[in-house]
Structure formats: C-alpha cells, structure tokens
Amino acid sequence: MSQAADTTYPTRQLCEFLANLKLADVPAAVIERTKDLFLDWIASAIAGKDAPAVRKLQEFAAAMGPSDGAAEVLVDRRRTSPYFAALINGASSHVVEQDDVHNGSVLHPAAVVFPAVVAAAQAEGKTGAEVLLASIAGYEAGIRIGEFMGRSHYRVFHTTGTVGTLAAAAAVAKLFGLDAEGINQALGSAGTQAAGLWEFLRDAADSKQLHTAKAAADGLQSAWLARAGFTGAKQILEGAQGMAAGMSSDANPACLTDGLGTRWATAETSFKFFASCRHTHPAADALKALMQREGVAADQIASVTTHVHQGAIDVLGPVVNPATIHQAKFSMGTVLGLVALHGHAGLAEFEQHALQDPAVAAFRGKVDMDLDAEINAAYPRQWIGRVTAKTTDGRTLTARVDVPKGDPDNTLSRPELEAKALQLGAFRQGASEAEMRAIIQRVWALEQAPNVNDWLPAAR
Amino acid sequence: MSQAADTTYPTRQLCEFLANLKLADVPAAVIERTKDLFLDWIASAIAGKDAPAVRKLQEFAAAMGPSDGAAEVLVDRRRTSPYFAALINGASSHVVEQDDVHNGSVLHPAAVVFPAVVAAAQAEGKTGAEVLLASIAGYEAGIRIGEFMGRSHYRVFHTTGTVGTLAAAAAVAKLFGLDAEGINQALGSAGTQAAGLWEFLRDAADSKQLHTAKAAADGLQSAWLARAGFTGAKQILEGAQGMAAGMSSDANPACLTDGLGTRWATAETSFKFFASCRHTHPAADALKALMQREGVAADQIASVTTHVHQGAIDVLGPVVNPATIHQAKFSMGTVLGLVALHGHAGLAEFEQHALQDPAVAAFRGKVDMDLDAEINAAYPRQWIGRVTAKTTDGRTLTARVDVPKGDPDNTLSRPELEAKALQLGAFRQGASEAEMRAIIQRVWALEQAPNVNDWLPAAR
C-alpha cells in the first residue's frame, strides 16, 4: 500500500525538487526579489495592528497559548510559541490588503509563507539565508499548487486559505531540512486541513483573517508533525480522494512540476500599489490612465464599465454596498471612486474617504463590471485592465493597461518599496520610522543575517 | 449587505432552534441516550492512549501550548488550555474505531462534540446538565449538516472532519449560551475551516486522528471567537460560495431543518460493536449469522461476496493489504476473517490476529465487495448487511441482517455499554477498573453533576 519508493507522481516530483533545492541554485535576482517580498510582507504584518479581527485572534492566543516563547508577534511585540505567532502574524499580514499576490495562482504567498517560516526559524535559531531558501521553497510550491487547483477552485475557495496551508507547510518543512519523503508527509497533513470559502464576502465577515492565520499556523503544524513522524496522504493533491478530486473541476497535474529549477515562480509575484483587492487594480490603473490622458475630472464621468475576468465578478460581485473599510477593498466602484476623486486608493484614502465621502458613494453607483472574453481568456496569466467611460457631455472613452502597476514587468522599485513600508509602519503606529528603517536595512542584508529574531523590541 | 435580521435561510432556522433549546424540551429517553453516548465516548478517548498519532499530537501540544490549564487531557492525565485538550481528546477518541456513528449523516459525533464541550466546560465551570444540553445541540446540528452535505460529499471528504468542525462549534456555542446570531457566527467560522479528505486511506496515514483533533479544537475556537465578536459567513452552508457549493453536488437544504424539535437525531446514533470501520459491520453481522445458522466453520468457506453500498467501496476499497492495525479496521476481508476465525472483531482480536494470523490473511483474499442496488438505495438511512458465501463443498449460502448490532433498533444495553467501557479502559491501561467504574457511575448521574472536571486523577 505504501508509496514510499514511488517517485513518479507529480506531488512527489515537486517534493524531490524542494528537498534538493539549495540557495546556490537560485538566481541572484530571485533572491533579491525574495528580500523585496519579505520587506513588503513584514511591513504589511505590522500594519495589521489593531484591526478588530486580529485583536480577537490575539485574545484567543492569550487564552489558549503560552504567555511567552521563542516566536515574535509583530503587532503586540509579545513572544509566544511558533504556532500562535504564525497564527497572529498570518492574520495581520493580509488585513490591510497590501501584501503580495501571484497572478497565475491567485495566491497571496507572503501572508502565509513568511509568518510560518519566521516563527519556526525564531524557535530554532535559523539564519537569514535559511529563511530565504525556505521561503522560496514555499513560494515555488504554493504557486504551482495554486495553478494546479485551477480557476474552478478559486470560484468558491479562497486559494490563500486552502493552498496557503500547503505553501506554509512546504516552507517550514524545507526550513526543518526534511527530505522529499518528509516534505511529502507535511503536504499530506496540510492538504487534508486545507480550507477557506469565499462566502464570507457577502457579510463582510472576518474570515479572510482566519484563513491566512490558520494557513500559516496549520502549515507550520503540518511540517512540525511530519518531522515528528506523523504521516499524511502522499498523493494529497492528485489522488482519487485528494484536494483536486474534492475541490476542483479543472485541476492540471502538469502545473505541479512546471519548470522546476528553471522557472522561478517566486519572482513572478506582484506587489500591490493600491490597498485593495488585486482584482480591482487593472481597472483602477486603466481609469487613472484614461483620466490623465483625456484630462477629465471625476465629476465629468457619467458611468464606467470595467471589462473584467470572471474571477473579478466572483470575488467583487457580492459586494454591492460596503459596510466596512475592509469590505470596501472588495468594491470595484469604491476603488475607482477613490482613484477618480482622490487620485489614489491607498491606505490613507480608504481610511478617510471610502465610507465617509458621499462623492465616492455616488461614483460607486456609476461603476459596473462586464465579463470580457479576451480579458477572461488571458487571465490568470495576465491581468488586463480595460475601462469604458461615458462623460457627462456624451463622449465614450476607453483605456487599457496590459500590465498593472506592481506586476513583475511594471514592478515597484526599492525606493518605492521602502516608501510603502514606511507608510505601512506608520499606518497604526505599528513601528516608528527609525524601527522601520532598521528593518529595511536588515532585510536588504537578509542573506547574511545570523538569525531572524527580534524585528521589533519586545513589549514590557 | 448584512443579513443580521434575516431568519429565513435554513442555517439561521437551525441556529434559532439551537439557541432556544432547553433540556426540559428534550425527551427523557434522549437525555438517557446522550449519557450512553457520553460513556461510550469517554471510554473510547481513554482507549486512544499510546497510539502513535495521538502521541505526536501530545508532543505538538507540549511544544506549542501551555503546560498547565483548566482542561483535562484524558490519555496523559495532564492539564492544558481547552484548545489543546480538545485537540488531543479529539485525536484519541476515534483511533480505536469504537466511538459512535450516525448512519444517515455518516458522522461520528462523539469524537468531535464531547472533546470540545468537555474542554470548554472544564474551563468555565459548567454543570453536567449544561454539558448534556450543549452536546445534544452539537449532535442535532452536526447530524443535520452531515445529511445536508449529501453522499457526494462523503465520497471524497471525511464528514467527521469537515462537518465535525461545525458540530463542535454548535455545541460549544450552546455551552457558552450564545444566541442565534452568535451560533450562526460560530458556524460561519467553523464552516470556512472545515476540512478532511479520504486520500489518507491509501497510505494508512495518520490523518484520521488529525481530522477529529482539528474538528474538535477548531470548532471550539470558532465558538470562542464568535463569543468575542469575530464574525463568519451567515449562509456558510447553503450560500453561493459556501460549503455545499464547494464540496457537494447533492446538498439538500431541507435537511438542515428536518424535524427540529420533534425528531431527535441524537438518539438515532449507533454504537459500534466491532472495533472497525462501521462500513464493515453489516457484512460482519451477516456473516456471523450465516455461520451460526448453517454451522459452517471458517475453513469450510471458499469465498464471501459482501453486497454493499457505494460508501463502503469508497472507504474500504483502497485498503487491499493492510499494513497497520488501524488500516486493518478498514479492510472488509480482515474484519470478516476475524469474525469467521476468532468469533469477534473487537479490540483484542485486532491486536492479536489482524496482522499476525496467516489464516486471517488467507480469509481476506477470499472476500470481495459488490455494489448492490437495493442496499445502496437504502443507504445511508439503513445499513443493510448481506453476504453470499460459497463453501468448499460447493454450496452457495446467503444471509442478511437488516439492522446491524449497535443501531438504535438493535442497540447495546447499559450492561453491554458498561462492559465495553471497561474493556476500553483496560485496553492500554488508560484507566483502572476502579477508575472506569467511577466514571460509569458519574456518567449515569451526569444531569446532576455540578461540574465535569477531573475524570481521572491528574498526573504528578
């Protein structure tokens, strides 16, 4: 019955690649990009401070977990066990919607991979280089698994919750130095815990934070258990009663091994320029370009049709009249209203204008989404933005952006990343400017760091 | 967007029922049966002592959780936080495959409901009556949700892992005295964490213990978070991107409210007589009846065809040549071999003969499963056992059992339940006979118990 010796199935081939991966095999540009992603993550996690959903998970951790430990909780500067640190840092990483996204898999890798890896690394005294390698393993695995699960999966499941559990497990298993068999076991335990449904969008519920929290923590748990000898299903992804069988109708096993060792999926990951759901960004870029090119102001716009892929409709469609700032990040009309009226849809614009500004609400009513065959066919490899605006004086204007800001071919520069990190640190006074600048310098030299402990001074 | 005032959807109607449920509304026979189920559970949980999968979760809890607390871990007599007590007691409840099962939902409610309720009750000083009421709420909810998810769900998903998370959440939410809104929020957080795939069967992996462990612990977490104000999707079950949309093709929302207040699903739950997967029991009963009726011995049997429902093939089919005792519990041929050769397939027979006895292995090779249209149509309401045996002297014999031993219409008496509990306590010396007898007496008076603490003396 055991398939211990069978290395012919795709999950196992992926595990063999992960087990053999060395930092020396990874192109320097990919390592540098991973540091960019790390900075973008830690700043996002710090910005999640004081978010109500995160606070409730902190209270849960205080009730159920140890009151001290080796792992750091970024939002309250306390220490606890790695499981609870991964849980809370996972929750806080995604709440301001500024963390990274991989287009092809529609996975937010940072929010699940880094919280798990850093928590485990702090408990085990791992170096910055080991953390970078483990994180790359998590990204490479998670992105391929997300692509494998296909578009049908994402229609109902929040891939960052489901697949994120496996990404975190792969990363921590690599950090622990497990062999292919051990990584395979970790993925088995992670896959059979993989969960996360989009239904919460209708109620603006707190589930998105629970998804990233649990993916990071359960992924860490799966790797920890695998190291202890706890076994999981070998073909948890492609098996007859595995994840794809239960949660996808268009899974493609070839995705699991796509370009292993030559294609670096980590470096395909995009940074967010707007503080909203990534599905709103292509249209927001296109509307911004249209307004700049034509010199039209928001009050000259009578209506905007955004031409979108199906995934945008699935995720943004349920949000008609946002009740919270977090829900407004999933409202196409709100994001376009902020861009049109306030020039940007960043953290500050959401805080100050998303719910309070009647002009934004009015603009929201002028925006609709229309499924576009070409854009839908290009998705998820390419996230094309196209809008058609009608002006109050009767003109019909269109604009198109092929590569949204933040994608690898239109990426954020290091100065832009540093500026974004400083803004995120300042957002809830999660870190002082001096603390954030120290973090930035430490991240740029992460491959030489003797450890990844103590990003912020401990609370007293 | 919020549906706070909308009570017209089935999940909400279920939550209203649960919120309003009082012990005075529950028929006395159902309360007595719940005590039977409680005893059967606690003995099963104690019998999980020293199982390797449980031990590894104990190690995980020691590394990640607090080293003391209000909640009791039955297998090691230590105390920790309710989350980790629910985790370990959930894992140990199901490992010897002696805990209860509800036929129509194919849910094992005890393994997920009682660990969560008892852990939470110990931390909050709840009475035996409160525990009984909360447990009944968990059973009534979990069984209906399992029936709602349908047979298509069970083909790929381990319902006790997925639906079990909601059963545990409903139970703890009731224990906490949450109103319908709060129970609804708890189910939202539980449903978006619901996971568990059958793929592990192929590898005899440890996932089944992880499923019950996480269902109990995550259910408790969901209720705890709901009480703290953490929100979840309201229509997590029937919504367009909810559990049924993602994990079922034959979900029936009418099941969620079936007979609320008149049908007591708790009392429909069956006890296990054999220490194996319930899908093997009808055929084992039929073979035993056939051999007794005809006076044939095991060595006179040339072959046995078991006429089964599809669920038996889905769960037992992957197990061809069991490598572990736990996997042997999912081998139809092994179970029939034990019954034929050793008269019973209890804990002792599995330990002593399932893997070591060449005659059992030889008998296993004589057994096959054949999908039977009538039996399949009756399933899961009725678990009919029918076997056709060919004898070495050329006769073809058949036997049929309509109600397997342990079902409500063929239940275990209190003396039988007590005897089973004593065997379970003795199995790994989890409890002495005196300790087990004290537990039995305490359970029979559970509705008068001032608390549910300290079932076993604490380890020193």
Coordinates of N, CA and C in Angstrom, one line a residue, chain A residues 241-313:
Chain A
Q241 N -9.0 10.7 -4.0 CA -9.8 11.4 -2.9 C -9.0 12.5 -2.3
G242 N -8.3 13.2 -3.1 CA -7.4 14.3 -2.7 C -8.1 15.6 -3.0
M243 N -7.2 16.7 -2.8 CA -7.7 18.0 -2.9 C -8.4 18.3 -4.3
A244 N -7.8 17.9 -5.4 CA -8.4 18.3 -6.7 C -9.7 17.5 -6.8
A245 N -9.7 16.3 -6.4 CA -11.0 15.5 -6.5 C -12.1 16.1 -5.8
G246 N -11.8 16.7 -4.7 CA -12.9 17.3 -3.8 C -13.2 18.8 -4.1
M247 N -12.2 19.5 -4.7 CA -12.3 21.0 -4.7 C -11.9 21.6 -6.0
S248 N -11.9 20.9 -7.1 CA -11.6 21.5 -8.4 C -12.2 20.6 -9.5
S249 N -12.6 21.3 -10.5 CA -13.0 20.5 -11.7 C -12.1 20.7 -12.9
D250 N -11.1 21.5 -12.7 CA -10.1 21.7 -13.9 C -8.7 21.6 -13.4
A251 N -8.4 20.8 -12.5 CA -7.0 20.6 -12.0 C -6.1 20.1 -13.1
N252 N -4.9 20.6 -13.1 CA -3.9 20.1 -14.1 C -2.6 19.7 -13.4
P253 N -2.4 18.4 -13.3 CA -1.2 17.9 -12.6 C 0.1 18.4 -13.2
A254 N 0.1 18.7 -14.4 CA 1.4 19.2 -15.1 C 1.8 20.5 -14.4
C255 N 0.9 21.3 -13.9 CA 1.3 22.5 -13.2 C 2.2 22.3 -12.0
L256 N 2.1 21.1 -11.4 CA 2.8 20.9 -10.1 C 4.3 20.8 -10.4
T257 N 4.7 20.5 -11.6 CA 6.1 20.3 -11.9 C 6.6 21.3 -13.0
D258 N 5.8 22.3 -13.2 CA 6.1 23.2 -14.3 C 7.4 23.9 -14.1
G259 N 8.3 23.7 -15.0 CA 9.6 24.4 -15.0 C 10.4 24.4 -13.7
L260 N 10.3 23.3 -13.0 CA 11.0 23.2 -11.7 C 12.5 23.4 -11.9
G261 N 13.1 24.3 -11.3 CA 14.6 24.6 -11.4 C 14.9 25.6 -12.5
T262 N 14.0 25.8 -13.4 CA 14.2 26.8 -14.5 C 13.3 28.0 -14.4
R263 N 12.0 27.7 -14.1 CA 11.1 28.8 -13.9 C 11.0 29.2 -12.4
W264 N 11.2 30.4 -12.1 CA 11.2 30.9 -10.7 C 9.9 31.6 -10.4
A265 N 8.9 30.9 -10.0 CA 7.6 31.5 -9.8 C 7.6 32.6 -8.7
T266 N 8.6 32.4 -7.7 CA 8.7 33.5 -6.7 C 8.8 34.9 -7.3
A267 N 9.6 35.0 -8.3 CA 9.9 36.3 -8.9 C 8.7 36.8 -9.8
E268 N 7.8 36.0 -10.0 CA 6.6 36.4 -10.8 C 5.6 37.1 -9.9
T269 N 5.8 37.1 -8.6 CA 4.8 37.6 -7.7 C 4.8 39.2 -7.8
S270 N 3.6 39.7 -7.7 CA 3.3 41.1 -7.8 C 3.2 41.8 -6.5
F271 N 3.6 43.1 -6.5 CA 3.3 43.9 -5.3 C 2.0 44.7 -5.5
K272 N 1.4 45.0 -4.4 CA 0.2 45.8 -4.5 C 0.5 47.3 -4.4
F273 N 0.0 48.1 -5.4 CA 0.1 49.5 -5.3 C -1.1 50.1 -4.7
F274 N -2.2 49.6 -5.0 CA -3.5 50.1 -4.3 C -3.7 49.2 -3.1
A275 N -4.4 49.7 -2.1 CA -4.7 49.0 -0.8 C -6.0 48.3 -0.9
S276 N -6.2 47.5 -2.0 CA -7.5 46.9 -2.2 C -7.3 45.5 -2.9
C277 N -8.4 44.8 -3.0 CA -8.3 43.5 -3.7 C -7.6 43.7 -5.0
R278 N -6.7 42.8 -5.3 CA -6.0 42.8 -6.6 C -6.9 42.9 -7.8
H279 N -8.0 42.3 -7.7 CA -8.9 42.2 -8.9 C -9.4 43.6 -9.3
T280 N -9.3 44.6 -8.4 CA -9.7 46.0 -8.7 C -8.6 46.8 -9.4
H281 N -7.3 46.3 -9.3 CA -6.2 47.1 -9.7 C -6.1 47.3 -11.2
P282 N -6.3 46.3 -12.1 CA -6.2 46.6 -13.5 C -7.1 47.7 -14.0
A283 N -8.4 47.7 -13.5 CA -9.4 48.7 -13.9 C -9.0 50.0 -13.3
A284 N -8.5 50.0 -12.0 CA -8.1 51.3 -11.4 C -6.9 51.9 -12.2
D285 N -6.0 51.1 -12.6 CA -4.9 51.6 -13.4 C -5.4 52.2 -14.7
A286 N -6.3 51.5 -15.3 CA -6.8 51.9 -16.6 C -7.7 53.2 -16.5
L287 N -8.5 53.3 -15.4 CA -9.2 54.6 -15.3 C -8.3 55.8 -15.0
K288 N -7.3 55.5 -14.2 CA -6.3 56.6 -13.9 C -5.6 57.0 -15.2
A289 N -5.2 56.1 -16.0 CA -4.6 56.4 -17.3 C -5.6 57.2 -18.2
L290 N -6.8 56.8 -18.2 CA -7.8 57.5 -19.1 C -8.0 58.9 -18.6
M291 N -8.1 59.1 -17.3 CA -8.4 60.5 -16.8 C -7.2 61.4 -17.1
Q292 N -6.0 60.8 -16.9 CA -4.8 61.6 -17.1 C -4.7 61.9 -18.6
R293 N -4.9 61.0 -19.5 CA -4.7 61.1 -20.9 C -5.7 62.1 -21.5
E294 N -7.0 62.0 -21.0 CA -8.1 62.9 -21.5 C -8.3 64.2 -20.8
G295 N -7.6 64.2 -19.6 CA -7.8 65.4 -18.8 C -9.3 65.6 -18.2
V296 N -10.0 64.5 -18.0 CA -11.3 64.5 -17.5 C -11.3 64.4 -15.9
A297 N -12.2 65.1 -15.3 CA -12.3 65.0 -13.8 C -13.4 64.1 -13.5
A298 N -13.4 63.7 -12.2 CA -14.4 62.7 -11.7 C -15.8 63.2 -12.0
D299 N -16.1 64.5 -11.8 CA -17.5 64.9 -12.0 C -17.9 65.0 -13.4
Q300 N -17.0 64.8 -14.3 CA -17.3 64.8 -15.8 C -17.7 63.3 -16.2
I301 N -17.5 62.4 -15.3 CA -17.7 61.0 -15.7 C -19.2 60.6 -15.3
A302 N -19.9 60.1 -16.3 CA -21.3 59.7 -16.1 C -21.4 58.2 -15.7
S303 N -20.5 57.4 -16.3 CA -20.5 56.0 -16.0 C -19.2 55.4 -16.4
V304 N -18.9 54.3 -15.7 CA -17.7 53.5 -16.0 C -18.0 52.0 -16.1
T305 N -17.7 51.4 -17.3 CA -17.9 50.0 -17.3 C -16.4 49.4 -17.3
T306 N -16.2 48.5 -16.3 CA -14.9 47.8 -16.3 C -15.1 46.4 -17.0
H307 N -14.2 46.2 -17.9 CA -14.2 44.9 -18.6 C -13.3 43.9 -17.9
V308 N -13.8 42.9 -17.4 CA -13.1 42.1 -16.4 C -13.1 40.6 -16.7
H309 N -12.3 39.9 -16.0 CA -12.3 38.4 -16.0 C -13.3 37.9 -15.0
Q310 N -13.7 36.6 -15.1 CA -14.7 36.1 -14.3 C -14.4 36.1 -12.8
G311 N -13.1 35.9 -12.5 CA -12.7 35.9 -11.1 C -13.0 37.2 -10.4
A312 N -12.9 38.3 -11.1 CA -13.3 39.6 -10.5 C -14.7 39.6 -10.1
I313 N -15.6 39.1 -11.0 CA -17.0 39.1 -10.8 C -17.3 38.2 -9.6

